[in-house]
Each structure stands twice: as structure tokens, then as C-alpha cells.
């Protein structure tokens, strides 16, 4: 989460933390299998490139609205 957030900040991409990690940040149960970042649609390609530039592996699943970047097993 910290590496991805830093990469997005460095690329000047505004984002919000979502999903299970956002719930954890607000006092919910711990989550450790993924991190969800919400970005504006127009910023999504640039956000994915920022994560790739930070050393993560990009994936574009069949859902047109979803991009993924893997950092090792995460």
C-alpha cells in the first residue's frame, strides 16, 4: 500500500483508498491480500503507468473499468 500510494503521489495522481484496506483504516478487521485505490477514469492509464514505473507488473482484466498492478504476490 505504501509503495503504491507513494508512486501515485509522485505521479500527481489523486486517489482514494477503497475496499478492505479502507475498512481496516477505519477500525475494521485487518486485510492483507490486496489494496484498492480509486482514481478518476481519466487518470487511470497514468496511474497504472506510475505503478509500472515503480516496478509493479500491470494487468488489464476483461472488465474495462478495472486495472491491476502486482507487487510480488500482492
mmCIF file with all atom_site columns, C-alpha atoms in Angstrom:
data_model
loop_
_atom_site.group_PDB
_atom_site.id
_atom_site.type_symbol
_atom_site.label_atom_id
_atom_site.label_alt_id
_atom_site.label_comp_id
_atom_site.label_asym_id
_atom_site.label_entity_id
_atom_site.label_seq_id
_atom_site.pdbx_PDB_ins_code
_atom_site.Cartn_x
_atom_site.Cartn_y
_atom_site.Cartn_z
_atom_site.occupancy
_atom_site.B_iso_or_equiv
_atom_site.pdbx_formal_charge
_atom_site.auth_seq_id
_atom_site.auth_comp_id
_atom_site.auth_asym_id
_atom_site.auth_atom_id
_atom_site.pdbx_PDB_model_num
ATOM 1  C CA . UNK A 1 1  ? 0.000   0.000   0.000   1.00 0.00 ? 1  UNK A CA 1
ATOM 2  C CA . UNK A 1 2  ? 2.737   2.453   0.924   1.00 0.00 ? 2  UNK A CA 1
ATOM 3  C CA . UNK A 1 3  ? 4.730   1.831   -2.292  1.00 0.00 ? 3  UNK A CA 1
ATOM 4  C CA . UNK A 1 4  ? 1.665   2.214   -4.493  1.00 0.00 ? 4  UNK A CA 1
ATOM 5  C CA . UNK A 1 5  ? 0.450   5.337   -2.693  1.00 0.00 ? 5  UNK A CA 1
ATOM 6  C CA . UNK A 1 6  ? 3.907   6.892   -2.958  1.00 0.00 ? 6  UNK A CA 1
ATOM 7  C CA . UNK A 1 7  ? 4.064   6.133   -6.687  1.00 0.00 ? 7  UNK A CA 1
ATOM 8  C CA . UNK A 1 8  ? 0.647   7.689   -7.270  1.00 0.00 ? 8  UNK A CA 1
ATOM 9  C CA . UNK A 1 9  ? 1.532   10.779  -5.225  1.00 0.00 ? 9  UNK A CA 1
ATOM 10 C CA . UNK A 1 10 ? 4.827   11.159  -7.086  1.00 0.00 ? 10 UNK A CA 1
ATOM 11 C CA . UNK A 1 11 ? 2.942   10.988  -10.409 1.00 0.00 ? 11 UNK A CA 1
ATOM 12 C CA . UNK A 1 12 ? 0.482   13.598  -9.108  1.00 0.00 ? 12 UNK A CA 1
ATOM 13 C CA . UNK A 1 13 ? -2.481  11.206  -9.437  1.00 0.00 ? 13 UNK A CA 1
ATOM 14 C CA . UNK A 1 14 ? -5.263  11.913  -6.962  1.00 0.00 ? 14 UNK A CA 1
ATOM 15 C CA . UNK A 1 15 ? -6.601  8.737   -5.354  1.00 0.00 ? 15 UNK A CA 1
ATOM 16 C CA . UNK A 1 16 ? -8.687  7.343   -2.526  1.00 0.00 ? 16 UNK A CA 1
ATOM 17 C CA . UNK A 1 17 ? -8.084  4.155   -0.599  1.00 0.00 ? 17 UNK A CA 1
ATOM 18 C CA . UNK A 1 18 ? -11.017 1.765   -1.034  1.00 0.00 ? 18 UNK A CA 1
ATOM 19 C CA . UNK A 1 19 ? -12.100 -1.770  -0.277  1.00 0.00 ? 19 UNK A CA 1
ATOM 20 C CA . UNK A 1 20 ? -10.908 -3.797  2.665   1.00 0.00 ? 20 UNK A CA 1
ATOM 21 C CA . UNK A 1 21 ? -7.924  -1.574  3.463   1.00 0.00 ? 21 UNK A CA 1
ATOM 22 C CA . UNK A 1 22 ? -10.204 1.454   3.745   1.00 0.00 ? 22 UNK A CA 1
ATOM 23 C CA . UNK A 1 23 ? -12.400 -0.511  6.134   1.00 0.00 ? 23 UNK A CA 1
ATOM 24 C CA . UNK A 1 24 ? -9.303  -1.520  8.133   1.00 0.00 ? 24 UNK A CA 1
ATOM 25 C CA . UNK A 1 25 ? -8.146  2.113   8.272   1.00 0.00 ? 25 UNK A CA 1
ATOM 26 C CA . UNK A 1 26 ? -11.498 2.979   9.863   1.00 0.00 ? 26 UNK A CA 1
ATOM 27 C CA . UNK A 1 27 ? -11.204 0.254   12.532  1.00 0.00 ? 27 UNK A CA 1
ATOM 28 C CA . UNK A 1 28 ? -12.322 -2.861  10.671  1.00 0.00 ? 28 UNK A CA 1
ATOM 29 C CA . UNK A 1 29 ? -10.583 -6.237  10.531  1.00 0.00 ? 29 UNK A CA 1
ATOM 30 C CA . UNK A 1 30 ? -7.085  -6.477  9.004   1.00 0.00 ? 30 UNK A CA 1
ATOM 31 C CA . UNK A 1 31 ? -6.795  -7.188  5.279   1.00 0.00 ? 31 UNK A CA 1
ATOM 32 C CA . UNK A 1 32 ? -3.646  -8.360  3.557   1.00 0.00 ? 32 UNK A CA 1
ATOM 33 C CA . UNK A 1 33 ? -4.432  -9.831  0.143   1.00 0.00 ? 33 UNK A CA 1
ATOM 34 C CA . UNK A 1 34 ? -4.939  -6.690  -1.930  1.00 0.00 ? 34 UNK A CA 1
ATOM 35 C CA . UNK A 1 35 ? -5.220  -2.920  -1.899  1.00 0.00 ? 35 UNK A CA 1
ATOM 36 C CA . UNK A 1 36 ? -7.869  -0.974  -3.798  1.00 0.00 ? 36 UNK A CA 1
ATOM 37 C CA . UNK A 1 37 ? -7.115  2.549   -4.991  1.00 0.00 ? 37 UNK A CA 1
ATOM 38 C CA . UNK A 1 38 ? -9.869  4.604   -6.589  1.00 0.00 ? 38 UNK A CA 1
ATOM 39 C CA . UNK A 1 39 ? -8.780  7.102   -9.244  1.00 0.00 ? 39 UNK A CA 1
ATOM 40 C CA . UNK A 1 40 ? -10.620 9.233   -11.765 1.00 0.00 ? 40 UNK A CA 1
ATOM 41 C CA . UNK A 1 41 ? -11.294 7.437   -15.036 1.00 0.00 ? 41 UNK A CA 1
ATOM 42 C CA . UNK A 1 42 ? -9.210  9.960   -16.961 1.00 0.00 ? 42 UNK A CA 1
ATOM 43 C CA . UNK A 1 43 ? -6.242  9.341   -14.624 1.00 0.00 ? 43 UNK A CA 1
ATOM 44 C CA . UNK A 1 44 ? -6.385  5.527   -14.715 1.00 0.00 ? 44 UNK A CA 1
ATOM 45 C CA . UNK A 1 45 ? -3.844  4.928   -17.520 1.00 0.00 ? 45 UNK A CA 1
ATOM 46 C CA . UNK A 1 46 ? -1.390  7.366   -15.924 1.00 0.00 ? 46 UNK A CA 1
ATOM 47 C CA . UNK A 1 47 ? -1.930  5.769   -12.514 1.00 0.00 ? 47 UNK A CA 1
ATOM 48 C CA . UNK A 1 48 ? -1.207  2.307   -13.904 1.00 0.00 ? 48 UNK A CA 1
ATOM 49 C CA . UNK A 1 49 ? 1.921   3.608   -15.617 1.00 0.00 ? 49 UNK A CA 1
ATOM 50 C CA . UNK A 1 50 ? 3.089   5.161   -12.345 1.00 0.00 ? 50 UNK A CA 1
ATOM 51 C CA . UNK A 1 51 ? 2.786   1.774   -10.654 1.00 0.00 ? 51 UNK A CA 1
ATOM 52 C CA . UNK A 1 52 ? 4.670   0.077   -13.502 1.00 0.00 ? 52 UNK A CA 1
ATOM 53 C CA . UNK A 1 53 ? 7.377   2.741   -13.260 1.00 0.00 ? 53 UNK A CA 1
ATOM 54 C CA . UNK A 1 54 ? 7.625   1.865   -9.547  1.00 0.00 ? 54 UNK A CA 1
ATOM 55 C CA . UNK A 1 55 ? 8.417   -1.744  -10.505 1.00 0.00 ? 55 UNK A CA 1
ATOM 56 C CA . UNK A 1 56 ? 4.997   -3.362  -10.409 1.00 0.00 ? 56 UNK A CA 1
ATOM 57 C CA . UNK A 1 57 ? 3.568   -5.658  -13.085 1.00 0.00 ? 57 UNK A CA 1
ATOM 58 C CA . UNK A 1 58 ? 0.481   -4.338  -14.906 1.00 0.00 ? 58 UNK A CA 1
ATOM 59 C CA . UNK A 1 59 ? -2.587  -6.387  -15.750 1.00 0.00 ? 59 UNK A CA 1
ATOM 60 C CA . UNK A 1 60 ? -5.761  -5.341  -17.546 1.00 0.00 ? 60 UNK A CA 1
ATOM 61 C CA . UNK A 1 61 ? -8.540  -7.810  -16.751 1.00 0.00 ? 61 UNK A CA 1
ATOM 62 C CA . UNK A 1 62 ? -11.568 -8.108  -19.069 1.00 0.00 ? 62 UNK A CA 1
ATOM 63 C CA . UNK A 1 63 ? -13.523 -5.544  -17.038 1.00 0.00 ? 63 UNK A CA 1
ATOM 64 C CA . UNK A 1 64 ? -12.882 -2.271  -18.836 1.00 0.00 ? 64 UNK A CA 1
ATOM 65 C CA . UNK A 1 65 ? -13.113 -0.241  -15.612 1.00 0.00 ? 65 UNK A CA 1
ATOM 66 C CA . UNK A 1 66 ? -10.545 -2.287  -13.648 1.00 0.00 ? 66 UNK A CA 1
ATOM 67 C CA . UNK A 1 67 ? -6.758  -2.092  -13.803 1.00 0.00 ? 67 UNK A CA 1
ATOM 68 C CA . UNK A 1 68 ? -4.438  -4.177  -11.669 1.00 0.00 ? 68 UNK A CA 1
ATOM 69 C CA . UNK A 1 69 ? -0.787  -3.897  -10.728 1.00 0.00 ? 69 UNK A CA 1
ATOM 70 C CA . UNK A 1 70 ? 1.020   -6.675  -8.885  1.00 0.00 ? 70 UNK A CA 1
ATOM 71 C CA . UNK A 1 71 ? 3.841   -6.052  -6.439  1.00 0.00 ? 71 UNK A CA 1
ATOM 72 C CA . UNK A 1 72 ? 5.179   -9.554  -5.955  1.00 0.00 ? 72 UNK A CA 1
ATOM 73 C CA . UNK A 1 73 ? 2.258   -11.597 -4.621  1.00 0.00 ? 73 UNK A CA 1
ATOM 74 C CA . UNK A 1 74 ? 0.110   -8.517  -3.867  1.00 0.00 ? 74 UNK A CA 1
#
